[in-house]
């Protein structure tokens, strides 16, 4: 299982109101059932009354029962992922991994142990002689279906320094992508804003990132590397100035060249509305061809 820890920041609210407000992926009936099952604790004590008032500063614990995590294709069992074999560079401050496609970076949703972070933590813990906490912090993000270079800081100091570089846009990220269609221009830029639009399949927010006039500034520079006219595909190099969620997938689709195999984003940079196994597609669904190529 997994324990979700929260610190109440509101002046006062009911236990039920807290969870339905902060974890909107489940409705009130589901949270009432969980509270009645005794898997919610307030300041370490089991609480089974959803009307209990919780105050600012109190500590809440949701003890999620054990579940079976989905397999990662190509890594069954998941422990078959070898951290040394995917390490591109390492020193005392940072480590650069070559992330395989299909593996989430951080724990969330159904994936708590089958993640790059958890696997790396286990690797470093097995090498150390003391019981000191392992510090690893990803400096940027990659989608679950994206492969390639992902940078982690190994100390709080390097995390702070590199985080500032990211904020100041001093770290340059270049990707390779295979897109549908033949790009007519050798080089072009895409600057459509990216922001949330309604999307019911994302139950905890009710929205998804997409091309949106009311979104935040986003800029991608694209260069064609190869055109495959027979298969109607283009290999492109994409240098992103900003780092919006799913930026390359959205921008290339907006420009009329969605990523090959992308189950989510279609022409216009918005969800296509397709289904996978009778459910709506979500951003974590894989199949697209996107690779984090260079960091500098």
XYZ file of C-alpha atoms in Angstrom:
296
model
C 0.000 0.000 0.000
C 0.868 3.650 0.212
C 0.322 6.401 2.790
C -0.710 9.866 1.548
C 0.304 12.523 4.088
C -1.349 15.944 4.301
C -1.095 18.921 6.613
C -4.348 20.862 7.064
C -3.824 24.466 5.983
C -7.450 25.628 6.204
C -8.687 27.229 9.408
C -11.276 24.488 9.894
C -13.179 22.051 7.684
C -14.765 18.629 7.908
C -12.698 15.540 7.209
C -14.937 14.693 4.253
C -14.744 18.211 2.842
C -10.959 18.162 3.034
C -10.600 14.974 0.986
C -13.290 15.751 -1.584
C -11.682 19.167 -2.127
C -8.046 18.063 -2.288
C -8.528 14.687 -4.012
C -11.261 15.261 -6.565
C -10.579 12.034 -8.436
C -13.003 10.366 -5.957
C -16.491 11.595 -5.051
C -17.952 12.031 -1.557
C -19.492 8.544 -1.466
C -16.097 6.933 -2.093
C -14.396 9.048 0.595
C -17.165 8.290 3.125
C -16.665 4.572 2.490
C -12.908 4.935 3.010
C -13.368 6.896 6.224
C -15.807 4.296 7.567
C -13.268 1.552 6.754
C -10.807 3.158 9.170
C -8.049 3.904 6.677
C -7.964 7.647 7.460
C -6.048 8.922 10.477
C -6.028 12.334 12.141
C -2.863 13.095 14.115
C -2.109 9.369 14.142
C -5.556 8.274 15.369
C -8.050 6.360 13.215
C -11.109 8.490 12.435
C -14.338 6.919 11.150
C -16.627 9.975 11.295
C -16.665 12.000 8.086
C -18.124 15.003 9.952
C -15.093 15.331 12.234
C -13.722 18.875 12.187
C -10.052 19.111 11.291
C -8.074 22.222 12.175
C -5.123 24.035 10.694
C -1.869 22.248 11.520
C -3.372 18.773 11.975
C -1.735 15.864 10.177
C -3.880 13.577 8.015
C -2.979 10.132 6.704
C -4.801 8.166 4.015
C -3.606 4.559 4.146
C -4.265 3.308 0.635
C -4.566 -0.497 0.640
C -2.106 -2.595 -1.408
C -2.824 -2.957 -5.106
C -1.157 -4.605 -8.076
C 0.709 -2.088 -10.199
C 0.431 -2.444 -13.982
C 3.384 -4.037 -15.722
C 5.826 -1.939 -17.730
C 6.133 -3.582 -21.184
C 9.694 -4.826 -21.670
C 10.450 -4.800 -17.925
C 8.787 -7.844 -16.374
C 9.635 -8.130 -13.575
C 10.228 -4.417 -13.162
C 13.406 -5.092 -11.174
C 14.945 -6.157 -14.491
C 15.554 -2.440 -15.143
C 19.273 -1.964 -14.498
C 20.184 1.525 -13.298
C 23.877 1.188 -14.306
C 22.873 0.232 -17.843
C 20.801 3.415 -18.323
C 23.232 5.817 -16.608
C 24.696 8.224 -19.171
C 26.717 10.392 -16.773
C 27.238 10.675 -13.034
C 29.291 12.690 -10.570
C 28.879 13.646 -6.921
C 26.191 16.248 -7.730
C 24.087 14.867 -10.586
C 23.151 11.732 -12.478
C 21.845 11.608 -16.051
C 19.660 8.646 -17.000
C 18.545 7.374 -20.391
C 14.897 6.772 -19.477
C 13.172 3.971 -21.393
C 9.773 4.728 -22.884
C 6.835 3.508 -20.796
C 8.343 4.103 -17.361
C 6.940 6.960 -15.233
C 9.546 9.164 -13.550
C 7.693 9.843 -10.293
C 5.146 7.910 -8.226
C 1.530 8.838 -8.979
C -1.763 7.167 -9.734
C -1.342 3.420 -10.257
C 2.454 3.619 -10.254
C 4.222 3.888 -6.897
C 7.082 1.380 -7.136
C 7.335 0.893 -10.906
C 8.947 4.300 -11.441
C 12.403 5.531 -12.359
C 12.777 7.367 -9.051
C 11.922 4.336 -6.905
C 14.198 2.079 -8.943
C 17.093 4.539 -8.647
C 16.521 4.955 -4.906
C 16.682 1.182 -4.407
C 19.872 1.011 -6.463
C 21.695 3.671 -4.443
C 20.361 2.330 -1.143
C 21.805 -1.102 -1.962
C 25.250 0.470 -2.448
C 25.447 2.519 0.742
C 26.596 1.181 4.093
C 24.679 3.586 6.348
C 20.935 4.256 6.602
C 21.064 7.900 5.536
C 18.245 9.097 3.304
C 18.898 8.923 -0.444
C 18.409 12.325 -2.064
C 17.310 12.311 -5.706
C 15.336 15.103 -7.349
C 14.432 15.312 -11.028
C 15.348 18.679 -12.535
C 12.902 18.478 -15.430
C 10.090 16.191 -16.575
C 9.501 13.646 -19.306
C 6.170 12.090 -20.183
C 5.757 8.404 -19.453
C 5.965 7.560 -23.163
C 9.011 9.769 -23.775
C 12.468 8.197 -23.763
C 15.900 9.692 -23.311
C 17.948 12.015 -21.139
C 16.524 12.932 -17.736
C 18.628 14.788 -15.173
C 18.486 14.162 -11.411
C 20.230 16.144 -8.682
C 21.918 14.083 -5.953
C 22.196 16.891 -3.389
C 19.889 19.663 -2.221
C 22.485 22.223 -3.241
C 22.715 20.990 -6.833
C 18.919 20.714 -7.005
C 18.592 24.360 -6.005
C 21.274 25.517 -8.439
C 19.932 23.555 -11.392
C 16.370 24.502 -10.538
C 17.311 28.170 -10.858
C 18.908 27.465 -14.231
C 15.677 25.858 -15.415
C 13.616 28.794 -14.161
C 15.949 31.264 -15.860
C 15.841 29.182 -19.082
C 19.583 28.648 -19.051
C 19.218 24.902 -19.559
C 18.617 23.967 -23.186
C 16.607 20.856 -24.094
C 16.501 19.297 -27.546
C 14.298 16.382 -28.581
C 13.899 14.063 -31.547
C 10.399 13.211 -32.761
C 8.814 11.263 -35.584
C 5.683 13.014 -36.821
C 2.897 12.181 -39.231
C 3.015 14.080 -42.506
C 5.759 15.719 -44.533
C 6.884 19.042 -43.050
C 7.029 21.565 -45.885
C 9.519 23.925 -44.212
C 13.049 22.960 -43.201
C 12.885 25.147 -40.088
C 9.950 26.766 -38.316
C 8.800 27.880 -34.871
C 5.540 27.272 -32.998
C 4.365 29.692 -30.323
C 0.726 28.825 -29.660
C -0.073 29.190 -25.927
C -0.692 26.043 -23.883
C -3.211 25.840 -21.067
C -5.983 23.723 -19.530
C -9.171 22.922 -21.413
C -12.107 20.812 -20.124
C -11.499 17.054 -20.265
C -13.704 14.813 -18.144
C -11.354 11.799 -18.300
C -8.927 13.613 -15.956
C -11.213 13.261 -12.957
C -9.120 15.066 -10.342
C -8.944 18.330 -12.326
C -11.533 17.963 -15.084
C -9.057 19.478 -17.531
C -6.072 18.691 -19.738
C -3.235 20.724 -21.255
C -3.802 21.654 -24.895
C -3.424 24.493 -27.371
C -5.452 27.342 -25.912
C -5.589 31.098 -26.632
C -5.887 31.718 -22.883
C -2.921 29.485 -22.024
C 0.648 30.351 -21.076
C 3.366 31.393 -23.503
C 5.111 28.414 -25.128
C 7.804 28.347 -27.804
C 9.288 25.466 -29.811
C 11.865 25.656 -32.613
C 11.631 22.818 -35.148
C 14.198 21.612 -37.692
C 13.590 18.824 -40.208
C 16.265 16.106 -40.196
C 14.752 13.609 -42.616
C 11.602 13.158 -44.699
C 10.173 9.726 -45.523
C 7.751 10.427 -48.344
C 6.873 6.752 -48.852
C 5.618 6.395 -45.258
C 4.430 10.020 -44.940
C 6.643 10.632 -41.903
C 9.158 13.287 -40.882
C 12.005 13.100 -38.368
C 12.383 16.452 -36.620
C 14.642 18.047 -34.029
C 12.747 20.217 -31.526
C 14.389 22.745 -29.227
C 11.936 23.914 -26.574
C 12.427 27.336 -24.999
C 9.640 26.816 -22.486
C 8.721 23.571 -20.759
C 4.935 23.329 -20.733
C 3.340 19.959 -20.076
C 3.260 17.849 -23.271
C 4.552 20.884 -25.188
C 6.071 19.064 -28.163
C 3.078 16.749 -28.578
C 0.713 19.723 -28.508
C 2.802 22.058 -30.669
C 3.535 19.555 -33.423
C -0.126 18.513 -33.537
C -1.185 22.160 -33.651
C 1.128 22.719 -36.616
C -0.535 19.822 -38.437
C 2.111 17.195 -37.713
C 1.023 15.122 -34.703
C 3.570 12.700 -33.276
C 3.475 9.291 -34.907
C 1.427 6.958 -32.725
C 0.192 9.648 -30.329
C -3.141 8.328 -29.025
C -4.154 11.655 -27.466
C -3.296 14.818 -29.402
C -4.535 15.385 -32.932
C -4.582 18.186 -35.486
C -5.010 21.502 -33.699
C -3.168 20.436 -30.554
C -6.274 19.195 -28.752
C -7.465 15.691 -27.721
C -8.733 13.560 -30.578
C -11.443 11.933 -28.486
C -10.282 8.374 -29.190
C -10.789 5.436 -26.838
C -8.415 2.733 -25.557
C -10.094 -0.396 -24.181
C -13.420 1.479 -24.018
C -11.999 4.345 -21.956
C -10.887 7.857 -22.805
C -7.210 8.343 -23.625
C -5.113 10.087 -20.955
C -1.667 11.756 -21.208
C 0.114 8.734 -19.705
C -0.928 6.462 -22.571
C 2.089 5.653 -24.722
C 2.724 4.896 -28.380
C 4.223 8.141 -29.630
C 7.824 8.576 -30.793
C 9.566 11.268 -28.724
C 13.132 11.162 -27.399
C 14.964 13.556 -25.075
C 18.188 13.925 -27.063
C 20.393 16.678 -25.637
C 20.689 18.712 -22.428
C 23.143 21.549 -22.028
